[in-house]
Amino acid sequence: MNVYPWQQAQWQRVAQAITADRLSHGLLLHGPAGIGLTRFSRVLAARLLCDRPDAAPACGACKACILVDSGNHPDLELIEPEEPGKQIKVEQIRDLIDFMHLKSQYGKYKIAIIEPAEAMNTNAANTLLKTLEEPPATSVLILNSHDPQRLPVTVRSRCQSIAFGLAGDSTAATWLGEQINDSGMDPEQLLQLAGAPLAALDMVEGKQIEQRQQLVDDLVHLGRSDADPVAVAGRWAGLETGVAVRWLQRLFMDMLKLKLSEQPPGFGSSDVIGRLRPLVNGLDLREIVSCCQLLARINAQLGSTVTYNKQALLEEFVFLWRSVATSGGVSQ
Ligand SMILES: [Zn+2]
């Protein structure tokens, strides 16, 4: 039971606060998806509940640690949406507050992890605020968020903020390299593509690498007019929400960079650079920019609260791409 190697600095910070008995009652852990906030918050809970305070970060073997590990510790509550992607409701937060005010069964802390915290609706967040303002003595609320800007500023300001990232940290690439040593893929490149180590591992273990290759194939075929645009949009719409648009945005930003420089810095699509070059050569800058702009608009629409037809949005892009790519000579 330990935090990930790229989380050592953040761990030192909370460990020192625990030792000095000045850990905040409200913690906001935030960073990109796949950075490991879930693991960090569980280890922190185990550290606070563990029967052996000298074990670092937690012994992993005492009754408390085993109960935390199995999700059954009576002094630890996990609050998440009842279904993935849905909101955390005010009733869930009311139940949580009742739980926080009960006496601790093991005589230590009462801990709650809210994940993802930005899933709380306005009512839920406002209800939680009262507890953040007047927390029970030995309570710790841990809010995990990949998008903290979506939390009310009143909630954020009541929490100690702990940011997670990878800037200048090579331990994540080393770790990833150890996990994927048989795959033949470059961990640095994967990290760039995925944005975080666990997301990169998901890409390798899931079908995402193949799906992204297929998406590049689709772009090439559309440019040669030998793919059915509606079928392509349907295939992209079938991917997890937003994934196709995110990959396309990355690819087209990189195409823009390729248009401007032979060896562009910060290039994220090195694995497909050989296939992007002929596409880029047949286009002018203005056409690539218009693709980027349309993708940005589609991405904003998919992320908004209005329900859009995913297939129709993607078809709009597919037809734009086909028209610029076929007129620009990509087909040759
Ligand atoms: Zn323990």
mmCIF file of C-alpha atoms and ligand atoms in Angstrom:
data_model
loop_
_atom_site.group_PDB
_atom_site.id
_atom_site.type_symbol
_atom_site.label_atom_id
_atom_site.label_comp_id
_atom_site.label_asym_id
_atom_site.label_seq_id
_atom_site.Cartn_x
_atom_site.Cartn_y
_atom_site.Cartn_z
ATOM 1 C CA MET A 1 0.000 0.000 0.000
ATOM 2 C CA ASN A 2 1.823 3.057 -1.242
ATOM 3 C CA VAL A 3 1.400 6.172 -3.335
ATOM 4 C CA TYR A 4 2.767 6.263 -6.896
ATOM 5 C CA PRO A 5 6.405 7.323 -7.378
ATOM 6 C CA TRP A 6 5.423 10.651 -8.997
ATOM 7 C CA GLN A 7 3.366 11.536 -5.912
ATOM 8 C CA GLN A 8 6.235 11.622 -3.418
ATOM 9 C CA ALA A 9 6.356 15.422 -3.001
ATOM 10 C CA GLN A 10 2.622 15.589 -2.297
ATOM 11 C CA TRP A 11 2.918 12.670 0.101
ATOM 12 C CA GLN A 12 5.719 14.338 2.056
ATOM 13 C CA ARG A 13 3.534 17.390 2.426
ATOM 14 C CA VAL A 14 0.562 15.545 3.933
ATOM 15 C CA ALA A 15 2.772 13.229 6.005
ATOM 16 C CA GLN A 16 4.484 16.217 7.625
ATOM 17 C CA ALA A 17 1.120 17.838 8.296
ATOM 18 C CA ILE A 18 -0.122 14.639 9.982
ATOM 19 C CA THR A 19 3.001 14.372 12.132
ATOM 20 C CA ALA A 20 2.672 18.011 13.179
ATOM 21 C CA ASP A 21 -1.051 17.468 13.817
ATOM 22 C CA ARG A 22 -2.049 20.271 11.465
ATOM 23 C CA LEU A 23 -3.673 18.380 8.624
ATOM 24 C CA SER A 24 -6.550 20.428 7.200
ATOM 25 C CA HIS A 25 -10.109 19.127 7.689
ATOM 26 C CA GLY A 26 -10.735 19.661 3.991
ATOM 27 C CA LEU A 27 -8.293 18.562 1.285
ATOM 28 C CA LEU A 28 -8.715 19.153 -2.417
ATOM 29 C CA LEU A 29 -6.564 16.758 -4.470
ATOM 30 C CA HIS A 30 -6.519 17.769 -8.113
ATOM 31 C CA GLY A 31 -4.707 16.871 -11.315
ATOM 32 C CA PRO A 32 -5.293 15.362 -14.765
ATOM 33 C CA ALA A 33 -7.269 12.123 -15.199
ATOM 34 C CA GLY A 34 -4.984 9.132 -14.740
ATOM 35 C CA ILE A 35 -2.608 10.829 -12.264
ATOM 36 C CA GLY A 36 -3.708 8.471 -9.459
ATOM 37 C CA LEU A 37 -5.816 10.584 -7.070
ATOM 38 C CA THR A 38 -7.890 7.524 -6.125
ATOM 39 C CA ARG A 39 -4.840 5.611 -4.918
ATOM 40 C CA PHE A 40 -3.403 8.641 -3.105
ATOM 41 C CA SER A 41 -6.627 9.308 -1.193
ATOM 42 C CA ARG A 42 -6.949 5.635 -0.146
ATOM 43 C CA VAL A 43 -3.357 5.556 1.104
ATOM 44 C CA LEU A 44 -3.943 8.787 3.008
ATOM 45 C CA ALA A 45 -7.066 7.306 4.612
ATOM 46 C CA ALA A 46 -5.100 4.179 5.565
ATOM 47 C CA ARG A 47 -2.324 6.304 7.051
ATOM 48 C CA LEU A 48 -4.826 8.159 9.248
ATOM 49 C CA LEU A 49 -6.614 4.984 10.365
ATOM 50 C CA CYS A 50 -3.643 2.553 10.588
ATOM 51 C CA ASP A 51 -2.925 1.012 13.981
ATOM 52 C CA ARG A 52 0.830 1.435 13.532
ATOM 53 C CA PRO A 53 1.549 5.140 13.220
ATOM 54 C CA ASP A 54 5.284 4.508 12.744
ATOM 55 C CA ALA A 55 4.708 2.473 9.547
ATOM 56 C CA ALA A 56 5.103 4.522 6.364
ATOM 57 C CA PRO A 57 2.864 5.337 4.697
ATOM 58 C CA ALA A 58 0.586 2.694 6.334
ATOM 59 C CA CYS A 59 1.443 -0.836 7.445
ATOM 60 C CA GLY A 60 -1.020 -2.492 5.048
ATOM 61 C CA ALA A 61 -1.398 -5.448 7.422
ATOM 62 C CA CYS A 62 -3.313 -4.284 10.517
ATOM 63 C CA LYS A 63 -7.082 -4.702 10.809
ATOM 64 C CA ALA A 64 -7.697 -1.030 9.935
ATOM 65 C CA CYS A 65 -5.525 -1.195 6.797
ATOM 66 C CA ILE A 66 -7.219 -4.401 5.625
ATOM 67 C CA LEU A 67 -10.661 -2.845 6.150
ATOM 68 C CA VAL A 68 -9.609 0.275 4.203
ATOM 69 C CA ASP A 69 -8.192 -1.856 1.405
ATOM 70 C CA SER A 70 -11.407 -3.858 1.063
ATOM 71 C CA GLY A 71 -13.582 -0.730 1.259
ATOM 72 C CA ASN A 72 -15.227 -1.856 4.512
ATOM 73 C CA HIS A 73 -13.750 0.434 7.183
ATOM 74 C CA PRO A 74 -16.658 1.825 9.249
ATOM 75 C CA ASP A 75 -14.934 5.213 9.695
ATOM 76 C CA LEU A 76 -14.282 5.717 5.986
ATOM 77 C CA GLU A 77 -17.018 6.696 3.557
ATOM 78 C CA LEU A 78 -16.716 6.950 -0.232
ATOM 79 C CA ILE A 79 -19.137 9.288 -1.983
ATOM 80 C CA GLU A 80 -19.430 8.948 -5.757
ATOM 81 C CA PRO A 81 -22.242 9.311 -8.305
ATOM 82 C CA GLU A 82 -24.763 6.470 -8.166
ATOM 83 C CA GLU A 83 -23.988 5.904 -11.861
ATOM 84 C CA PRO A 84 -20.784 6.919 -13.652
ATOM 85 C CA GLY A 85 -21.086 10.339 -15.280
ATOM 86 C CA LYS A 86 -24.105 11.327 -13.153
ATOM 87 C CA GLN A 87 -24.290 13.941 -10.391
ATOM 88 C CA ILE A 88 -23.635 13.513 -6.688
ATOM 89 C CA LYS A 89 -26.928 14.444 -5.074
ATOM 90 C CA VAL A 90 -27.705 16.515 -2.012
ATOM 91 C CA GLU A 91 -29.189 13.448 -0.233
ATOM 92 C CA GLN A 92 -25.828 11.703 -0.501
ATOM 93 C CA ILE A 93 -24.105 14.706 1.114
ATOM 94 C CA ARG A 94 -26.730 14.892 3.881
ATOM 95 C CA ASP A 95 -26.105 11.202 4.678
ATOM 96 C CA LEU A 96 -22.390 11.930 4.627
ATOM 97 C CA ILE A 97 -22.753 14.775 7.130
ATOM 98 C CA ASP A 98 -24.706 12.482 9.482
ATOM 99 C CA PHE A 99 -21.899 9.950 9.136
ATOM 100 C CA MET A 100 -19.204 12.555 9.864
ATOM 101 C CA HIS A 101 -20.938 13.598 13.097
ATOM 102 C CA LEU A 102 -21.196 10.044 14.446
ATOM 103 C CA LYS A 103 -18.536 8.963 16.902
ATOM 104 C CA SER A 104 -15.595 7.180 15.319
ATOM 105 C CA GLN A 105 -15.925 3.411 15.764
ATOM 106 C CA TYR A 106 -12.207 2.839 16.094
ATOM 107 C CA GLY A 107 -11.502 6.007 18.072
ATOM 108 C CA LYS A 108 -9.512 7.728 15.333
ATOM 109 C CA TYR A 109 -10.572 9.847 12.381
ATOM 110 C CA LYS A 110 -13.818 9.966 10.433
ATOM 111 C CA ILE A 111 -12.862 10.231 6.779
ATOM 112 C CA ALA A 112 -14.849 10.822 3.619
ATOM 113 C CA ILE A 113 -13.584 10.736 0.048
ATOM 114 C CA ILE A 114 -15.732 12.554 -2.537
ATOM 115 C CA GLU A 115 -14.893 11.444 -6.051
ATOM 116 C CA PRO A 116 -15.135 13.126 -8.489
ATOM 117 C CA ALA A 117 -15.894 16.200 -6.364
ATOM 118 C CA GLU A 118 -16.990 18.236 -9.395
ATOM 119 C CA ALA A 119 -19.891 15.780 -9.817
ATOM 120 C CA MET A 120 -21.613 17.410 -6.821
ATOM 121 C CA ASN A 121 -24.579 19.464 -7.977
ATOM 122 C CA THR A 122 -24.984 23.013 -6.601
ATOM 123 C CA ASN A 123 -27.236 21.903 -3.750
ATOM 124 C CA ALA A 124 -24.851 19.154 -2.760
ATOM 125 C CA ALA A 125 -21.841 21.507 -2.808
ATOM 126 C CA ASN A 126 -23.660 24.140 -0.744
ATOM 127 C CA THR A 127 -24.685 21.533 1.808
ATOM 128 C CA LEU A 128 -21.121 20.280 2.063
ATOM 129 C CA LEU A 129 -19.909 23.851 2.578
ATOM 130 C CA LYS A 130 -21.521 24.046 6.033
ATOM 131 C CA THR A 131 -19.506 21.021 7.168
ATOM 132 C CA LEU A 132 -16.327 22.455 5.661
ATOM 133 C CA GLU A 133 -16.918 25.653 7.641
ATOM 134 C CA GLU A 134 -17.528 23.836 10.930
ATOM 135 C CA PRO A 135 -15.947 20.395 10.645
ATOM 136 C CA PRO A 136 -16.245 17.832 13.450
ATOM 137 C CA ALA A 137 -12.994 17.655 15.444
ATOM 138 C CA THR A 138 -11.364 14.541 13.997
ATOM 139 C CA SER A 139 -12.913 14.569 10.541
ATOM 140 C CA VAL A 140 -11.103 14.746 7.215
ATOM 141 C CA LEU A 141 -12.910 15.382 3.939
ATOM 142 C CA ILE A 142 -10.909 14.484 0.829
ATOM 143 C CA LEU A 143 -12.177 15.919 -2.447
ATOM 144 C CA ASN A 144 -10.683 14.364 -5.597
ATOM 145 C CA SER A 145 -11.068 16.378 -8.770
ATOM 146 C CA HIS A 146 -9.814 16.395 -12.353
ATOM 147 C CA ASP A 147 -11.629 19.670 -12.960
ATOM 148 C CA PRO A 148 -11.523 21.798 -9.768
ATOM 149 C CA GLN A 149 -12.654 24.941 -11.612
ATOM 150 C CA ARG A 150 -16.112 23.387 -11.727
ATOM 151 C CA LEU A 151 -16.321 23.429 -7.919
ATOM 152 C CA PRO A 152 -17.813 26.522 -6.260
ATOM 153 C CA VAL A 153 -15.073 28.924 -5.183
ATOM 154 C CA THR A 154 -16.521 28.840 -1.643
ATOM 155 C CA VAL A 155 -15.823 25.087 -1.455
ATOM 156 C CA ARG A 156 -12.344 25.402 -2.968
ATOM 157 C CA SER A 157 -11.355 28.191 -0.599
ATOM 158 C CA ARG A 158 -12.266 26.059 2.431
ATOM 159 C CA CYS A 159 -9.926 23.250 1.376
ATOM 160 C CA GLN A 160 -6.199 22.874 1.398
ATOM 161 C CA SER A 161 -5.347 22.448 -2.269
ATOM 162 C CA ILE A 162 -2.831 19.785 -3.319
ATOM 163 C CA ALA A 163 -1.941 19.801 -7.016
ATOM 164 C CA PHE A 164 -0.688 16.731 -8.884
ATOM 165 C CA GLY A 165 1.221 16.858 -12.157
ATOM 166 C CA LEU A 166 4.283 15.522 -13.919
ATOM 167 C CA ALA A 167 6.258 18.669 -14.735
ATOM 168 C CA GLY A 168 9.963 17.838 -14.727
ATOM 169 C CA ASP A 169 9.317 14.432 -13.173
ATOM 170 C CA SER A 170 10.891 11.433 -14.925
ATOM 171 C CA THR A 171 9.661 8.852 -12.387
ATOM 172 C CA ALA A 172 6.310 8.506 -14.212
ATOM 173 C CA ALA A 173 8.004 7.505 -17.485
ATOM 174 C CA THR A 174 10.244 5.053 -15.623
ATOM 175 C CA TRP A 175 7.238 3.535 -13.879
ATOM 176 C CA LEU A 176 5.277 3.327 -17.124
ATOM 177 C CA GLY A 177 8.242 1.704 -18.865
ATOM 178 C CA GLU A 178 8.251 -1.040 -16.220
ATOM 179 C CA GLN A 179 4.524 -1.683 -16.675
ATOM 180 C CA ILE A 180 4.630 -1.943 -20.477
ATOM 181 C CA ASN A 181 8.041 -3.467 -21.055
ATOM 182 C CA ASP A 182 6.735 -6.064 -23.539
ATOM 183 C CA SER A 183 4.726 -3.682 -25.683
ATOM 184 C CA GLY A 184 7.639 -2.149 -27.612
ATOM 185 C CA MET A 185 6.195 1.339 -27.113
ATOM 186 C CA ASP A 186 8.076 4.392 -25.922
ATOM 187 C CA PRO A 187 6.862 5.452 -22.451
ATOM 188 C CA GLU A 188 7.735 9.150 -22.951
ATOM 189 C CA GLN A 189 5.710 9.237 -26.150
ATOM 190 C CA LEU A 190 2.779 7.427 -24.529
ATOM 191 C CA LEU A 191 2.787 9.852 -21.603
ATOM 192 C CA GLN A 192 2.646 12.772 -24.017
ATOM 193 C CA LEU A 193 -0.276 11.196 -25.828
ATOM 194 C CA ALA A 194 -2.264 10.236 -22.753
ATOM 195 C CA GLY A 195 -1.349 13.121 -20.423
ATOM 196 C CA ALA A 196 -0.921 10.946 -17.300
ATOM 197 C CA PRO A 197 0.622 7.556 -16.428
ATOM 198 C CA LEU A 198 -2.523 5.587 -15.563
ATOM 199 C CA ALA A 199 -4.295 6.968 -18.637
ATOM 200 C CA ALA A 200 -1.288 5.843 -20.703
ATOM 201 C CA LEU A 201 -1.454 2.367 -19.185
ATOM 202 C CA ASP A 202 -5.174 2.227 -19.998
ATOM 203 C CA MET A 203 -4.352 3.112 -23.588
ATOM 204 C CA VAL A 204 -1.958 0.188 -23.872
ATOM 205 C CA GLU A 205 -4.136 -2.316 -22.056
ATOM 206 C CA GLY A 206 -7.367 -1.251 -23.707
ATOM 207 C CA LYS A 207 -8.025 -0.906 -27.379
ATOM 208 C CA GLN A 208 -7.262 2.791 -27.542
ATOM 209 C CA ILE A 209 -3.958 2.493 -29.418
ATOM 210 C CA GLU A 210 -5.676 0.501 -32.166
ATOM 211 C CA GLN A 211 -8.659 2.840 -32.169
ATOM 212 C CA ARG A 212 -6.413 5.855 -32.628
ATOM 213 C CA GLN A 213 -4.556 4.159 -35.495
ATOM 214 C CA GLN A 214 -7.937 3.418 -37.075
ATOM 215 C CA LEU A 215 -8.861 7.084 -36.737
ATOM 216 C CA VAL A 216 -5.709 8.106 -38.625
ATOM 217 C CA ASP A 217 -6.554 5.471 -41.292
ATOM 218 C CA ASP A 218 -10.007 7.031 -41.572
ATOM 219 C CA LEU A 219 -8.515 10.488 -42.153
ATOM 220 C CA VAL A 220 -6.249 9.122 -44.899
ATOM 221 C CA HIS A 221 -9.096 7.237 -46.595
ATOM 222 C CA LEU A 222 -11.473 10.194 -46.423
ATOM 223 C CA GLY A 223 -8.779 12.256 -48.131
ATOM 224 C CA ARG A 224 -8.709 9.688 -50.956
ATOM 225 C CA SER A 225 -12.514 9.608 -51.123
ATOM 226 C CA ASP A 226 -12.527 5.885 -50.484
ATOM 227 C CA ALA A 227 -14.323 5.874 -47.117
ATOM 228 C CA ASP A 228 -18.000 6.404 -46.367
ATOM 229 C CA PRO A 229 -18.175 9.654 -44.317
ATOM 230 C CA VAL A 230 -21.329 8.662 -42.443
ATOM 231 C CA ALA A 231 -19.861 5.275 -41.502
ATOM 232 C CA VAL A 232 -16.645 6.975 -40.289
ATOM 233 C CA ALA A 233 -18.600 9.459 -38.149
ATOM 234 C CA GLY A 234 -20.600 6.539 -36.762
ATOM 235 C CA ARG A 235 -17.430 4.687 -35.819
ATOM 236 C CA TRP A 236 -16.013 7.759 -34.070
ATOM 237 C CA ALA A 237 -19.308 8.438 -32.294
ATOM 238 C CA GLY A 238 -19.147 4.881 -30.937
ATOM 239 C CA LEU A 239 -15.957 5.641 -28.995
ATOM 240 C CA GLU A 240 -16.152 6.824 -25.400
ATOM 241 C CA THR A 241 -17.636 10.345 -25.297
ATOM 242 C CA GLY A 242 -15.200 13.023 -26.356
ATOM 243 C CA VAL A 243 -12.329 10.628 -27.074
ATOM 244 C CA ALA A 244 -12.432 10.931 -30.878
ATOM 245 C CA VAL A 245 -12.621 14.722 -30.722
ATOM 246 C CA ARG A 246 -9.749 14.903 -28.216
ATOM 247 C CA TRP A 247 -7.534 12.746 -30.446
ATOM 248 C CA LEU A 248 -8.521 14.720 -33.534
ATOM 249 C CA GLN A 249 -7.713 17.984 -31.789
ATOM 250 C CA ARG A 250 -4.300 16.652 -30.867
ATOM 251 C CA LEU A 251 -3.648 15.370 -34.404
ATOM 252 C CA PHE A 252 -4.709 18.612 -36.071
ATOM 253 C CA MET A 253 -2.726 20.783 -33.643
ATOM 254 C CA ASP A 254 0.278 18.625 -34.528
ATOM 255 C CA MET A 255 -0.521 18.958 -38.241
ATOM 256 C CA LEU A 256 -0.504 22.715 -37.741
ATOM 257 C CA LYS A 257 2.910 22.476 -36.111
ATOM 258 C CA LEU A 258 4.168 20.271 -38.966
ATOM 259 C CA LYS A 259 2.971 22.855 -41.452
ATOM 260 C CA LEU A 260 5.002 25.524 -39.676
ATOM 261 C CA SER A 261 8.171 23.554 -39.005
ATOM 262 C CA GLU A 262 9.933 20.445 -40.326
ATOM 263 C CA GLN A 263 10.929 19.343 -36.811
ATOM 264 C CA PRO A 264 8.292 20.963 -34.601
ATOM 265 C CA PRO A 265 8.932 21.199 -30.865
ATOM 266 C CA GLY A 266 6.328 19.719 -28.490
ATOM 267 C CA PHE A 267 5.051 17.335 -31.148
ATOM 268 C CA GLY A 268 2.684 14.788 -29.555
ATOM 269 C CA SER A 269 1.895 12.445 -32.461
ATOM 270 C CA SER A 270 5.379 11.076 -33.201
ATOM 271 C CA ASP A 271 3.971 7.571 -33.680
ATOM 272 C CA VAL A 272 2.011 8.642 -36.773
ATOM 273 C CA ILE A 273 4.219 11.467 -38.053
ATOM 274 C CA GLY A 274 5.031 9.548 -41.252
ATOM 275 C CA ARG A 275 1.352 9.356 -42.122
ATOM 276 C CA LEU A 276 0.535 12.926 -41.163
ATOM 277 C CA ARG A 277 3.229 14.479 -43.379
ATOM 278 C CA PRO A 278 1.586 13.640 -46.758
ATOM 279 C CA LEU A 279 -1.756 14.894 -45.415
ATOM 280 C CA VAL A 280 -0.184 18.167 -44.293
ATOM 281 C CA ASN A 281 1.690 18.659 -47.588
ATOM 282 C CA GLY A 282 -1.558 18.713 -49.534
ATOM 283 C CA LEU A 283 -3.197 21.363 -47.340
ATOM 284 C CA ASP A 284 -2.688 25.031 -46.731
ATOM 285 C CA LEU A 285 -2.458 26.531 -43.269
ATOM 286 C CA ARG A 286 -5.896 28.121 -43.450
ATOM 287 C CA GLU A 287 -7.551 24.731 -44.065
ATOM 288 C CA ILE A 288 -5.863 23.117 -41.073
ATOM 289 C CA VAL A 289 -6.849 26.091 -38.898
ATOM 290 C CA SER A 290 -10.494 25.770 -39.971
ATOM 291 C CA CYS A 291 -10.432 22.075 -38.984
ATOM 292 C CA CYS A 292 -8.957 23.015 -35.565
ATOM 293 C CA GLN A 293 -11.643 25.655 -35.081
ATOM 294 C CA LEU A 294 -14.479 23.285 -35.896
ATOM 295 C CA LEU A 295 -13.030 20.652 -33.536
ATOM 296 C CA ALA A 296 -12.785 23.226 -30.734
ATOM 297 C CA ARG A 297 -16.437 24.132 -31.248
ATOM 298 C CA ILE A 298 -17.523 20.463 -31.270
ATOM 299 C CA ASN A 299 -15.490 19.794 -28.142
ATOM 300 C CA ALA A 300 -17.173 22.718 -26.344
ATOM 301 C CA GLN A 301 -20.599 21.495 -27.443
ATOM 302 C CA LEU A 302 -19.936 17.941 -26.247
ATOM 303 C CA GLY A 303 -18.811 19.314 -22.860
ATOM 304 C CA SER A 304 -21.826 21.590 -22.397
ATOM 305 C CA THR A 305 -25.014 20.752 -20.538
ATOM 306 C CA VAL A 306 -27.091 20.838 -23.744
ATOM 307 C CA THR A 307 -27.544 17.400 -25.317
ATOM 308 C CA TYR A 308 -26.104 17.353 -28.828
ATOM 309 C CA ASN A 309 -26.267 14.607 -31.431
ATOM 310 C CA LYS A 310 -22.709 13.258 -31.332
ATOM 311 C CA GLN A 311 -22.996 11.569 -34.725
ATOM 312 C CA ALA A 312 -24.259 14.764 -36.398
ATOM 313 C CA LEU A 313 -21.443 16.868 -34.881
ATOM 314 C CA LEU A 314 -18.817 14.378 -36.057
ATOM 315 C CA GLU A 315 -20.387 14.168 -39.518
ATOM 316 C CA GLU A 316 -19.988 17.943 -39.812
ATOM 317 C CA PHE A 317 -16.271 17.540 -39.198
ATOM 318 C CA VAL A 318 -15.912 14.497 -41.465
ATOM 319 C CA PHE A 319 -17.482 16.382 -44.379
ATOM 320 C CA LEU A 320 -15.304 19.448 -43.796
ATOM 321 C CA TRP A 321 -12.192 17.280 -43.670
ATOM 322 C CA ARG A 322 -13.173 15.381 -46.811
ATOM 323 C CA SER A 323 -13.777 18.571 -48.730
ATOM 324 C CA VAL A 324 -10.459 20.245 -47.746
ATOM 325 C CA ALA A 325 -8.441 17.044 -48.087
ATOM 326 C CA THR A 326 -9.773 16.046 -51.508
ATOM 327 C CA SER A 327 -9.523 19.565 -52.970
ATOM 328 C CA GLY A 328 -6.034 20.081 -51.547
ATOM 329 C CA GLY A 329 -4.461 17.206 -53.414
ATOM 330 C CA VAL A 330 -4.111 14.838 -50.436
ATOM 331 C CA SER A 331 -5.485 12.105 -52.705
ATOM 332 C CA GLN A 332 -2.328 12.087 -54.844
HETATM 333 ZN ZN ZN B 1 -2.048 -0.535 9.247
#
